[in-house]
Coordinates of C-alpha atoms in Angstrom, one line a residue:
Chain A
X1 CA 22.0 -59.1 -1.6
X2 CA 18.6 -58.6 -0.2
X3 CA 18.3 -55.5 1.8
X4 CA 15.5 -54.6 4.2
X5 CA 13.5 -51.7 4.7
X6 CA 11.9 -51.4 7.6
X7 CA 8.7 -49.7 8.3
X8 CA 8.2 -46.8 11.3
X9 CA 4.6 -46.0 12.0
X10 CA 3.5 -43.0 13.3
X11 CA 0.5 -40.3 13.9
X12 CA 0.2 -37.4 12.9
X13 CA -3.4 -35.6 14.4
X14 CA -3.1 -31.6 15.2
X15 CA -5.8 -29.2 16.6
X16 CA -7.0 -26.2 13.9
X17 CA -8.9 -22.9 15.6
X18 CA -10.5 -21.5 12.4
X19 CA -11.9 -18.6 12.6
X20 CA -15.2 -18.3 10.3
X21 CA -15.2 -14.7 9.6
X22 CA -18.7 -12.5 9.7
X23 CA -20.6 -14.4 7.0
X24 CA -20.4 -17.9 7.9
X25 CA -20.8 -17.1 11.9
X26 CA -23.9 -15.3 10.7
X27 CA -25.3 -18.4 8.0
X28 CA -24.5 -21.2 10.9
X29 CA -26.5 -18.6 13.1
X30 CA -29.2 -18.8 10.5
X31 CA -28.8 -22.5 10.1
X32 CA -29.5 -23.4 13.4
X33 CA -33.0 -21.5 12.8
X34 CA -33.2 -24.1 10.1
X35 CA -33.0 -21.0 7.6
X36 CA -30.7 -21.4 4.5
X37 CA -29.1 -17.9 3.4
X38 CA -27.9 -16.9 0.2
X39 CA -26.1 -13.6 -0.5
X40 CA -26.5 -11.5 -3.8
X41 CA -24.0 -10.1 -5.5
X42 CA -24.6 -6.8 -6.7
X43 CA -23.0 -6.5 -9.8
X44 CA -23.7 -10.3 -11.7
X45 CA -26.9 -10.3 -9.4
X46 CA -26.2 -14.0 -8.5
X47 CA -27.5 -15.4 -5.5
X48 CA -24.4 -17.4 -4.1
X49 CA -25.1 -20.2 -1.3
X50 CA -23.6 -20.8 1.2
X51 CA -24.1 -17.1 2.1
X52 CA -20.2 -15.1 1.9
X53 CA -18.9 -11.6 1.8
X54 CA -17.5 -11.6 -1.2
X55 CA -18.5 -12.7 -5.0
X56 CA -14.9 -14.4 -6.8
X57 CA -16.1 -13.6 -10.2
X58 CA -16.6 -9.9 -10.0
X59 CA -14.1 -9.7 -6.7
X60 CA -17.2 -7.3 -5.3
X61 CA -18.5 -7.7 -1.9
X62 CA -21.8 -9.0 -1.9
X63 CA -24.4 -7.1 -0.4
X64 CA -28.0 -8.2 0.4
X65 CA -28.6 -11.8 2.5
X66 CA -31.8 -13.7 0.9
X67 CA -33.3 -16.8 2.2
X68 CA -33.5 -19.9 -0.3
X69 CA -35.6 -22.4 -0.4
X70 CA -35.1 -25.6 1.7
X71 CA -36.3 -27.9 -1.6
X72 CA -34.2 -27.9 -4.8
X73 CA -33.4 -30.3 -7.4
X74 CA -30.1 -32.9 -7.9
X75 CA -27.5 -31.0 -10.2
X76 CA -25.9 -34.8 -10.4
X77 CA -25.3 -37.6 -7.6
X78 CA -22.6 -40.0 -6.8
X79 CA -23.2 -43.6 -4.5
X80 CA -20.3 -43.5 -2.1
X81 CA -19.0 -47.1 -1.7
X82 CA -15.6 -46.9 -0.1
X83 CA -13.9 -46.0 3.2
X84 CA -11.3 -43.4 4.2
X85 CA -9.8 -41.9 7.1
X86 CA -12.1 -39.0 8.6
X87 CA -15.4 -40.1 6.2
X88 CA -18.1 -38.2 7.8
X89 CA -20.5 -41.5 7.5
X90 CA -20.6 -45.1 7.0
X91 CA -20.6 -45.9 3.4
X92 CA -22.0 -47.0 1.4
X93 CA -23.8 -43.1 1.2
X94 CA -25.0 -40.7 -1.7
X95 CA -23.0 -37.0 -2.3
X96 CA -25.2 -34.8 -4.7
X97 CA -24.8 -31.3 -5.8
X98 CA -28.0 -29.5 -5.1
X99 CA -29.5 -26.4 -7.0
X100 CA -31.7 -24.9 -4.5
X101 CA -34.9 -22.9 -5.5
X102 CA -33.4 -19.5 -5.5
X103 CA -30.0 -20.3 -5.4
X104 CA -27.8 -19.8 -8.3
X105 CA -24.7 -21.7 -7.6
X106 CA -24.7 -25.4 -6.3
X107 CA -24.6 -27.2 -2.8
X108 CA -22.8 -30.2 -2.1
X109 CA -24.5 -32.2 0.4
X110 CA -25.9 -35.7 1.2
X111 CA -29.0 -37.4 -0.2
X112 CA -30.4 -40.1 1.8
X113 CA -33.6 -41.1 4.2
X114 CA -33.8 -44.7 2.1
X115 CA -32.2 -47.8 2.3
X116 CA -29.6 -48.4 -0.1
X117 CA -29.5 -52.1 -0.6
X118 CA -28.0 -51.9 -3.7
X119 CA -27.4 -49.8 -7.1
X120 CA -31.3 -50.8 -8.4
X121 CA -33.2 -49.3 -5.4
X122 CA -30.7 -46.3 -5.2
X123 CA -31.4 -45.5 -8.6
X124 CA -35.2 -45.9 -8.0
X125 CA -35.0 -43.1 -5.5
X126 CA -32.0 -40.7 -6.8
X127 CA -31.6 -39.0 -10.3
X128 CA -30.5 -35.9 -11.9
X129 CA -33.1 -33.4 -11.8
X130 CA -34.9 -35.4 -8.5
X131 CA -36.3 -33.2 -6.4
X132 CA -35.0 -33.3 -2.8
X133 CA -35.8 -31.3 0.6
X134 CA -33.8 -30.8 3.5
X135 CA -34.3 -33.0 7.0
X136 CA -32.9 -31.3 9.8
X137 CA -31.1 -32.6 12.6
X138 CA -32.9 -32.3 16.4
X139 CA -29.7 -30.8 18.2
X140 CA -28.3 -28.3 15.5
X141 CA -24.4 -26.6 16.7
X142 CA -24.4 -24.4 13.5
X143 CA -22.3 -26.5 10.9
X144 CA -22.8 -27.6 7.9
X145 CA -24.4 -31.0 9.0
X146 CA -27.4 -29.4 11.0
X147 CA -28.8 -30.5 7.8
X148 CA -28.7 -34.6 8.4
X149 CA -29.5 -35.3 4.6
X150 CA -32.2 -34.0 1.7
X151 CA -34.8 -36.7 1.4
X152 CA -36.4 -37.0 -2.2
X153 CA -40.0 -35.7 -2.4
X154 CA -40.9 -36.8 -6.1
Chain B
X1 CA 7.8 -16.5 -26.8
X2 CA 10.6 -16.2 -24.9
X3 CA 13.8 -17.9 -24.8
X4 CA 13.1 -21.6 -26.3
X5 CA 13.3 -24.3 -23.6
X6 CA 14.3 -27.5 -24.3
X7 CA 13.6 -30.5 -22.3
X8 CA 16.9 -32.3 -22.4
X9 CA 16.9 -35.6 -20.0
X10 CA 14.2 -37.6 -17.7
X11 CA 14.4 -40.0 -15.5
X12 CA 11.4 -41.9 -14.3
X13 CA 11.4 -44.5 -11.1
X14 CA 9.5 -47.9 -11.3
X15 CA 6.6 -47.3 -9.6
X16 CA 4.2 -48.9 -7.0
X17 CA 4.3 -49.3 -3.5
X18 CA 7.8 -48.6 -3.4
X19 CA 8.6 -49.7 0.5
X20 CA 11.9 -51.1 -0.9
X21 CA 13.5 -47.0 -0.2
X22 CA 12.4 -44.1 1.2
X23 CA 11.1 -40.7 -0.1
X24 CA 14.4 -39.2 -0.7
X25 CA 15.9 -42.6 -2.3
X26 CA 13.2 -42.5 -4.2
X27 CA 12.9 -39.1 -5.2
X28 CA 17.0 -39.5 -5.8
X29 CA 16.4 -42.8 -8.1
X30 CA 14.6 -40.6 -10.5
X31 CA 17.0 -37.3 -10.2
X32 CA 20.0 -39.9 -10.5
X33 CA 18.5 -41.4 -13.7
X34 CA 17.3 -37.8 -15.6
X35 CA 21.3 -36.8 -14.7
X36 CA 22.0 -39.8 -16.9
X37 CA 19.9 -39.4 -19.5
X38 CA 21.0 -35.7 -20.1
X39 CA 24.6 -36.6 -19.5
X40 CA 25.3 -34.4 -17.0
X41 CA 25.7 -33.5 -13.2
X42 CA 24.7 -31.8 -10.2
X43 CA 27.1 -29.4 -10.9
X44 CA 25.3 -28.7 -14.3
X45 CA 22.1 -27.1 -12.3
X46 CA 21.0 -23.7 -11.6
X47 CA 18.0 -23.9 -9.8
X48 CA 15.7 -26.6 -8.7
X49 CA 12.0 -26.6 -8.8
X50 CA 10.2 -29.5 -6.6
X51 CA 6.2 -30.2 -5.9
X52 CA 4.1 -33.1 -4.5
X53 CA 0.8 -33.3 -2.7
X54 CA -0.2 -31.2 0.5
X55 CA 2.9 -32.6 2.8
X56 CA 0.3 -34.2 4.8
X57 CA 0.3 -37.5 2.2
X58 CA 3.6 -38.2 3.6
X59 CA 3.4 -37.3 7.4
X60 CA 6.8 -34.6 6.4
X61 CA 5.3 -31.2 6.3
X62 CA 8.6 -29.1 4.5
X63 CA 9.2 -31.8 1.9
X64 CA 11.2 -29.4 -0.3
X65 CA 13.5 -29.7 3.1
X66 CA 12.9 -33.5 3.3
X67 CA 14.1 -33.8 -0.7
X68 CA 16.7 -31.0 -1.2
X69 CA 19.9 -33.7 -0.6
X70 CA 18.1 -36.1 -3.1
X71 CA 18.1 -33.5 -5.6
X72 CA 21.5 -32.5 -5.1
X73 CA 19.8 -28.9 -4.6
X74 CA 22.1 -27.5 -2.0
X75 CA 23.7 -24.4 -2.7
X76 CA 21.1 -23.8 -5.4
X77 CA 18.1 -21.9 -5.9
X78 CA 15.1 -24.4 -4.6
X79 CA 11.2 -23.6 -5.4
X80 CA 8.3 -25.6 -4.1
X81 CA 5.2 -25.6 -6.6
X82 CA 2.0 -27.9 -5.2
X83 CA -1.8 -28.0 -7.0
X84 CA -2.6 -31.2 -6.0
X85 CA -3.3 -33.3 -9.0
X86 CA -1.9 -30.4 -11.6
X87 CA 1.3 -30.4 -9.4
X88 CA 3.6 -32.3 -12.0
X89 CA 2.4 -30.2 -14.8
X90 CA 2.5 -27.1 -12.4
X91 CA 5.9 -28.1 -11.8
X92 CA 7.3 -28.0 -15.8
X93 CA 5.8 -24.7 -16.2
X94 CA 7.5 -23.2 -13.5
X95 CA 10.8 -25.4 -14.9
X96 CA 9.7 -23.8 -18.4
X97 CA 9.4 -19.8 -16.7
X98 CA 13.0 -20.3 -15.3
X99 CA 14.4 -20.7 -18.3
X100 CA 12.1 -18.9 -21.0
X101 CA 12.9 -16.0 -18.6
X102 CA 16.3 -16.5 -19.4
X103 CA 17.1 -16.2 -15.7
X104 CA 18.7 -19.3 -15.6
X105 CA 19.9 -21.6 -18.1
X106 CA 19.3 -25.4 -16.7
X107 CA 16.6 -26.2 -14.1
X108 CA 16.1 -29.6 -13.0
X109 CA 12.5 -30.1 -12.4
X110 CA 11.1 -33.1 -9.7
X111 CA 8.2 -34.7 -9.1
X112 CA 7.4 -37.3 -6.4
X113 CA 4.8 -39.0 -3.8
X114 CA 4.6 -42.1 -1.7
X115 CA 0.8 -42.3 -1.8
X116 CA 1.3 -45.7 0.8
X117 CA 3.0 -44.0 3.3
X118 CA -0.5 -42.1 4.2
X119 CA -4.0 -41.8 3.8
X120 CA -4.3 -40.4 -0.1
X121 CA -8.3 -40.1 0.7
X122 CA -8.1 -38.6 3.9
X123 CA -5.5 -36.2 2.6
X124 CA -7.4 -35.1 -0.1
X125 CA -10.3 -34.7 1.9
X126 CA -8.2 -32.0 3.8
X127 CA -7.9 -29.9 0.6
X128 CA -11.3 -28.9 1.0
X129 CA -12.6 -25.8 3.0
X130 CA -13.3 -26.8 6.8
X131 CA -16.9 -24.7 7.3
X132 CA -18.7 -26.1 4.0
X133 CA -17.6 -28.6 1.9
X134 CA -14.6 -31.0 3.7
X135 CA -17.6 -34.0 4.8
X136 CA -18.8 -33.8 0.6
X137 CA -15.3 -34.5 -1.0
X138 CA -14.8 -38.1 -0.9
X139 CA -11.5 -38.0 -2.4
X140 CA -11.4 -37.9 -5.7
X141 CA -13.5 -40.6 -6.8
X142 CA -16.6 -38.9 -5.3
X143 CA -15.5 -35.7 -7.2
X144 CA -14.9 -37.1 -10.9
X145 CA -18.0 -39.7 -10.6
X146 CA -20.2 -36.7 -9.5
X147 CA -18.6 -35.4 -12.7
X148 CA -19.3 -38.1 -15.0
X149 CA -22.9 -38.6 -14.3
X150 CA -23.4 -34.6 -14.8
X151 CA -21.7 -34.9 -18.0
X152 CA -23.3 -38.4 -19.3
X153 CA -26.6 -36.7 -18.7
X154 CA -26.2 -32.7 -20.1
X155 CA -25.8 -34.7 -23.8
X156 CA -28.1 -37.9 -22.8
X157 CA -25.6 -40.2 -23.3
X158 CA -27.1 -43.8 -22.9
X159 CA -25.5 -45.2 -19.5
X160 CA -24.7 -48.1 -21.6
X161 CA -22.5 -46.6 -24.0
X162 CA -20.6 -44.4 -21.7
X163 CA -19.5 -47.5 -19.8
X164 CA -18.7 -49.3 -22.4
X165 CA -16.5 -46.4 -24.0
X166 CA -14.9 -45.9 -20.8
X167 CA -13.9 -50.2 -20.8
X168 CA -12.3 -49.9 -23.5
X169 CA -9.9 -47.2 -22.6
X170 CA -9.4 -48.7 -19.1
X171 CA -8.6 -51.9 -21.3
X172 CA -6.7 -50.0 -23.6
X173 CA -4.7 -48.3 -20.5
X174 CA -4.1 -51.6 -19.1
X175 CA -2.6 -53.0 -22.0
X176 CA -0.9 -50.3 -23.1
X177 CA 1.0 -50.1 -19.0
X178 CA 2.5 -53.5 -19.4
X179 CA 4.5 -51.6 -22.2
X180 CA 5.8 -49.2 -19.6
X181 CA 8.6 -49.8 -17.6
X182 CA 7.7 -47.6 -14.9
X183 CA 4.0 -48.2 -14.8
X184 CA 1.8 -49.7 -11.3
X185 CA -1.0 -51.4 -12.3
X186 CA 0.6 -54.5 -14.4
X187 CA -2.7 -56.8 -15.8
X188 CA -4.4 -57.6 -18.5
X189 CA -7.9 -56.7 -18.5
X190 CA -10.9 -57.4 -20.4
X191 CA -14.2 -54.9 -21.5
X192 CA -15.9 -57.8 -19.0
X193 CA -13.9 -57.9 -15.8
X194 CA -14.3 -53.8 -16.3
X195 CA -18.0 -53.7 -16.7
X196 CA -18.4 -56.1 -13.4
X197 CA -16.0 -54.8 -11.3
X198 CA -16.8 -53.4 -7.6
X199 CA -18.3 -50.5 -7.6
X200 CA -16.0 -48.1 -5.9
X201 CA -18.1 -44.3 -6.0
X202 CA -20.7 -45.4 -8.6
X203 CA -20.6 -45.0 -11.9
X204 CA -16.7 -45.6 -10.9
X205 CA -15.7 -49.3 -10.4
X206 CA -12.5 -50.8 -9.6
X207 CA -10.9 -51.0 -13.1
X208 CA -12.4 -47.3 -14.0
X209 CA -9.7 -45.8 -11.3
X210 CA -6.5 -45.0 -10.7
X211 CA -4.1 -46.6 -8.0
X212 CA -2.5 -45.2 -5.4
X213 CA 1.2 -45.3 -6.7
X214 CA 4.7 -44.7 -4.8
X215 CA 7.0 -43.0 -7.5
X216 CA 9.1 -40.0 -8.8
X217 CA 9.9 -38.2 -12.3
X218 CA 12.6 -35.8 -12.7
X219 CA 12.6 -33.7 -16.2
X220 CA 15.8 -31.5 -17.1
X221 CA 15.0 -28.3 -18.8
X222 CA 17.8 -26.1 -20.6
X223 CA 18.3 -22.7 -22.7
X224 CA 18.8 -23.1 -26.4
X225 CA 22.3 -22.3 -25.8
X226 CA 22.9 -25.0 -23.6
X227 CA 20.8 -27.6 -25.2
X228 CA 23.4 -27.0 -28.1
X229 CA 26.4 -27.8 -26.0
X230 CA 24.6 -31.1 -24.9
X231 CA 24.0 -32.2 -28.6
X232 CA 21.9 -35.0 -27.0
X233 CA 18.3 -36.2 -27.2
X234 CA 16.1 -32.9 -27.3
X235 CA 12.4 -32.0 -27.4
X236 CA 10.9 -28.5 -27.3
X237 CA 8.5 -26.7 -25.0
X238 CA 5.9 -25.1 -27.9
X239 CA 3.3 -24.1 -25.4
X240 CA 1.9 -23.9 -22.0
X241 CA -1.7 -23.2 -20.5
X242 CA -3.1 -23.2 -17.4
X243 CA -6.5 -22.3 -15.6
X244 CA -8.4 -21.9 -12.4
X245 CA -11.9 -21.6 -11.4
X246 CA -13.7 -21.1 -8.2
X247 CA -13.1 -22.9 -5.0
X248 CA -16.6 -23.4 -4.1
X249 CA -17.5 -27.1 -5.8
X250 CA -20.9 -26.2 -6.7
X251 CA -20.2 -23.2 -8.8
X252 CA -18.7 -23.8 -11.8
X253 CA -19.4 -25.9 -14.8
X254 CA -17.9 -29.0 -15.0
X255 CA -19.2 -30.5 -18.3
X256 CA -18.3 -27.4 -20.7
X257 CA -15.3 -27.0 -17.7
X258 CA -13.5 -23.7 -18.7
X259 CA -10.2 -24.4 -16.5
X260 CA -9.2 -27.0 -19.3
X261 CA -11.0 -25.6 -22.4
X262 CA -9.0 -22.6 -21.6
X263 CA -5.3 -24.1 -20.3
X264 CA -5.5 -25.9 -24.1
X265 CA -6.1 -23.1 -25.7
X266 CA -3.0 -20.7 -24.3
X267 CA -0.9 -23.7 -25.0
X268 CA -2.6 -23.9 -29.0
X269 CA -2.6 -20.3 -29.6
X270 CA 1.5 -20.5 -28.1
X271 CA 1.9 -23.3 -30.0
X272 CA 0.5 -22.7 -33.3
X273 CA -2.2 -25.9 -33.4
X274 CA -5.5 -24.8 -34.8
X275 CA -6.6 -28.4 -35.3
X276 CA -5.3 -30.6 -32.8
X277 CA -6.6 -33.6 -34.0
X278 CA -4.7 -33.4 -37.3
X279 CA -1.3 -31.4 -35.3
X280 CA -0.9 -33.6 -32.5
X281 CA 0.1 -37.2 -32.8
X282 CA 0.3 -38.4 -29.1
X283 CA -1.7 -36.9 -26.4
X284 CA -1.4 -37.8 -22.7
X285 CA -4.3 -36.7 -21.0
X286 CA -4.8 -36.8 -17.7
X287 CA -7.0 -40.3 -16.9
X288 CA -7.6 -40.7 -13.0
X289 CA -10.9 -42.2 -14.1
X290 CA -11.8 -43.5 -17.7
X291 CA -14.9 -41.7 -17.6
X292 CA -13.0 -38.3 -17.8
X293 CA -10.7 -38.9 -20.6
X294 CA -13.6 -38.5 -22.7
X295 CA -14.7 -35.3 -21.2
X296 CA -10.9 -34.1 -21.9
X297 CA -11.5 -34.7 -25.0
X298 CA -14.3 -32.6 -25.9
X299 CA -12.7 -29.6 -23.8
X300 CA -9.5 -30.2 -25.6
X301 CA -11.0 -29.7 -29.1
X302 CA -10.4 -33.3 -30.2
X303 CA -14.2 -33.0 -30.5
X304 CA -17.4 -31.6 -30.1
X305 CA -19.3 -31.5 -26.4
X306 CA -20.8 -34.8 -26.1
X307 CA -19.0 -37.0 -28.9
X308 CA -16.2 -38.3 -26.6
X309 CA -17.3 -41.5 -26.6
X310 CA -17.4 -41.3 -30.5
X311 CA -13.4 -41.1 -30.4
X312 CA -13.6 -44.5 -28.5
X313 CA -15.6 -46.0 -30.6
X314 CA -14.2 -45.3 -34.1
X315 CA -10.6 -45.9 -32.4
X316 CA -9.4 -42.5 -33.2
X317 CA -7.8 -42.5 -29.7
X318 CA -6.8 -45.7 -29.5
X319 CA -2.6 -47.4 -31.2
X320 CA -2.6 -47.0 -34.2
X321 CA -5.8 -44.1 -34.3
X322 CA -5.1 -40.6 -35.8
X323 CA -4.6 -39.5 -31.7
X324 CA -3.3 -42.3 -30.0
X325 CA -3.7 -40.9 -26.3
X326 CA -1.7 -42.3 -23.2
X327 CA 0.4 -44.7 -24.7
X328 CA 2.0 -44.5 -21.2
X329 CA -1.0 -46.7 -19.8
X330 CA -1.3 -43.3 -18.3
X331 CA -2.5 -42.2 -14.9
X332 CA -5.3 -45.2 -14.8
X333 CA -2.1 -47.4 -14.1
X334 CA -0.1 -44.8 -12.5
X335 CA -0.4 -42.1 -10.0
X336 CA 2.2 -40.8 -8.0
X337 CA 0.0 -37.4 -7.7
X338 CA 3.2 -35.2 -7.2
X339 CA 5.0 -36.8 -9.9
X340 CA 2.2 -37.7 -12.2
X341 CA 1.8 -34.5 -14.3
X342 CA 5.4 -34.6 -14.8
X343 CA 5.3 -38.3 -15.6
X344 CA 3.2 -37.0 -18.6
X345 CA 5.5 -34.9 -19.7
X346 CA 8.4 -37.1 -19.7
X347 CA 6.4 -39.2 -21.7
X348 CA 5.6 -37.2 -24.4
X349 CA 9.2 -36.1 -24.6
X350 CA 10.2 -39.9 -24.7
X351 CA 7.6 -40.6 -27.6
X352 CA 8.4 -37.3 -30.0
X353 CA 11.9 -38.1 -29.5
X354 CA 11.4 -41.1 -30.6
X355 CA 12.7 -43.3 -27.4
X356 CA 9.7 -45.0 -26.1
X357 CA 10.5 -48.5 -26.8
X358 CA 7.6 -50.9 -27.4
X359 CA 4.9 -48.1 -26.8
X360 CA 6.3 -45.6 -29.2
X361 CA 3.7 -44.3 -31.5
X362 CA 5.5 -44.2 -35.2
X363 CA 6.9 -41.0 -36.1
X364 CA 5.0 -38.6 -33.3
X365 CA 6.4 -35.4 -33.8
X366 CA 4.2 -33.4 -31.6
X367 CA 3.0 -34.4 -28.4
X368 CA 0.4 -32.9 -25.7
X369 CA 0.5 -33.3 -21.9
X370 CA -1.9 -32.5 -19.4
X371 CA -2.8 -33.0 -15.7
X372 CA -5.9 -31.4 -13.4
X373 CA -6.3 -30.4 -9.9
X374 CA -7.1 -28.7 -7.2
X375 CA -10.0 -30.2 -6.2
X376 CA -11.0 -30.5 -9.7
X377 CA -10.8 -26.4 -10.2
X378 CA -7.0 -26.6 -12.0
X379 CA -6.2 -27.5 -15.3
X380 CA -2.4 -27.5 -17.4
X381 CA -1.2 -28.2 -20.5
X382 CA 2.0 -28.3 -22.0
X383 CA 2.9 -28.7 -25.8
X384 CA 6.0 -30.3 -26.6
X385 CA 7.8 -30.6 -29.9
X386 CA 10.8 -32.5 -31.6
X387 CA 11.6 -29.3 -33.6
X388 CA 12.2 -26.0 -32.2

């Protein structure tokens, strides 16, 4: 007996309010100023970017904001060649984490400012231990992707 | 310890993109089947321990709700336990606490997702923090292949050989899934088609990931005491481990990755394996992505940092090597995320007992599972035994 299963489509899209709390109102603040913060924590004396109130390894609140530097090198990369629902950008696009000067936990963010044809002229541009600086965005709102991409520099 | 737990039925559905039932059909298929192999009912359970994805994979967002009548969990005590990936393996240890605690004395433990009735990407992309890191989490292919080249690099592993290792055990998965009833993915490969194949998040291609898989598992645990009174088909929980690290991506390290160097060790020191090369005999490790077996299995102790692709290569990993490992095809043909961890269980329990049909590895005695998640900050292992 061949039984049938039919297929009901639907949507489901909801509206978040979430609040950011002190330290990350007070980094996007910074952002906008094209100024990356970092906070120390007293006790391991990391500097932990993005800037946050507490430290999750010594459960200590942190308590001196630094700047870091907008250059840093590429901790390791990845070339982004498929599509889902809610991709920030059009692949195909390159995720890194990023070890800003100054910073001593990473940042995951984009690479780009190149054409990426294909694999070869990708890899002629990004590798682990690159060095990469920050390219703003004109009109900055104070989120994460104020900073459009880091361009390599080497 | 406390109280022994044994593992004394499972009951796996085919999977796939299973649009042939619905969520709780489906989840009931693999309850229905772990009822038979334990030879016993409903009626038999005293609590009932449940876990898939964030709810938001399947569009329902109080699945344990959703499930309940297709685990025949009314009237009984019902716990919802979700990691993401680690889920399944989250699940059996909290199956394993209810009984070791001797607070109850049978617990039926389930395991499901329908990954095609949503957007698996998009979903995981919503496990991520909203302020920082959400745009940067490409599901989990852009997490593990961010992963890979780290950990190809930090030992300067020629790009050549890792890819090469890593064809061979997404040939060797392939294979070893058209042994497996249950399994997804159902082709043969070859080291060529892998090497070739799109790129999906480079250095991932097509054949170097796993599908997105409709499917449950359903894993009976009991008391000693009980188990007796079955007299059936019995393995033994030796030992479980389990670990978390930080939430922010960038701050831990994911080469020498702690969360699963130190879930395998709780579950060796519980367990009494010093050597785990020599004590184990089958080993399902977690596999979303080729590339990452191999790291598994320098944080499991199977080797030192940076040899994995050595235990590839001399085919100590591979049928008929000292540690045959996923002899399920594993989660490279498989992945029902909520029901995957536990599908590594089941399979362990099916191979030391001796039941695994054409993929049975000869005389395994002693079998390890383990499954990661989070985003990748979770790792769990479970040890499981054919002796008490």
């Amino acid at each position: 007996m061949a039984e049938e299963s039919r297929i009901l489509t639907g949507y489901v899209s909801l509206p978040y309010k979430w609040a950011m709390g002190p330290a990350t109102t007070r980094f996007y603040e910074e952002f906008r100023k094209k100024r990356i913060m970092g906070s120390r924590c007293g006790k391991c004396n990391r500097i932990l970017v993005p800037a946050r109130s507490f430290c999750s390894d010594c459960f200590v609140e942190t308590d001196e904001w630094v700047e870091v530097s907008q250059e840093g090198s590429i901790r390791t990369w990845v070339l982004i060649n498929f599509a889902y629902e809610g991709q920030p950008k059009e692949p195909p696009y390159i995720l890194a984490i990023l070890d800003l000067d100054g910073a001593d936990v990473g940042l995951p963010h984009f690479v780009g400012g190149f054409e990426m044809k294909d694999l070869e002229t990708v890899e002629e541009k990004v590798r682990i231990g690159g060095r990469v600086k920050a390219v703003w965005k004109e009109n900055r709102e104070g989120y994460i992707l104020d900073i459009d991409y880091f361009e390599p520099i080497d | 310890m406390a109280q022994a737990v044994a593992i004394v039925g499972t009951g796996q559905t085919e999977c796939g993109k299973r649009s042939d039932v619905s969520y709780p059909e489906l989840v009931h298929e693999a309850v229905t089947r772990a009822f038979e192999d334990a030879g016993i009912g409903p009626e038999d359970i005293d609590a009932v321990v449940a876990g898939s994805m964030p709810p938001a994979m399947e569009g329902v967002n109080n699945p344990h709700l959703y499930l309940a009548g297709a685990m025949g969990a009314y009237g009984k005590p019902l716990m919802r336990t979700a990691t993401c990936g680690s889920t399944g393996i989250s699940l059996a240890h909290t199956g394993f606490y209810h009984v070791a605690s001797g607070m109850f004395d049978t617990v039926l433990v389930v395991g499901a997702e329908k990954m095609n009735e949503g957007d698996p990407q998009g979903t995981m992309a919503t496990v991520a923090d909203p302020f920082f890191q959400r745009p940067f989490l490409a599901g989990a292919p852009g997490i593990f292949s961010l992963q890979s080249n780290e950990w190809a690099h930090r030992y300067g592993i020629e790009e050549k050989r890792v890819r090469m290792a890593a064809a061979e055990i997404s040939v060797r998965n392939h294979n070893d899934a058209l042994r497996n009833p249950y399994a997804h993915i159902r082709i043969r490969t070859t080291i060529e088609d892998v090497l070739t194949a799109r790129i999906i998040a480079y250095p991932v291609r097509l054949l170097d990931v796993c599908p997105a898989s409709d499917g449950a598992c359903a894993v009976i645990m009991a008391s000693q005491e009980k188990a007796g009174k079955l007299g059936r088909n019995q393995a033994w929980i030796k030992g479980v481990g389990y670990c978390g690290e930080q939430a922010f991506f960038g701050e831990g390290d994911k080469v020498v990755w702690k969360s699963a160097i130190n879930a395998a060790k709780s579950a060796y020191d519980q367990a009494g394996i010093s050597n785990p090369l020599k004590q184990l005999d089958v080993a399902e490790v977690y596999n979303p992505f080729t590339f990452q077996e191999m790291l598994f299995y320098e944080c499991f102790g199977f080797c030192d940092f940076g040899k994995g692709c050595e235990l590839v290569e001399q085919g100590v990993v591979m049928p008929g090597g000292e540690l045959p490992c996923d002899p399920s095809g594993g989660v490279l043909c498989t992945n029902p995320i909520g029901a995957t961890g536990l599908q590594r269980v089941a399979e362990v329990v099916l191979q030391v007992t001796g039941r695994a049909g054409d993929r049975q590895v000869p005389g395994a005695k002693t079998g390890l599972a383990h499954a990661m998640g989070g985003l990748d900050q979770f790792n769990g292992i479970m040890i499981i035994s054919n002796e008490l």
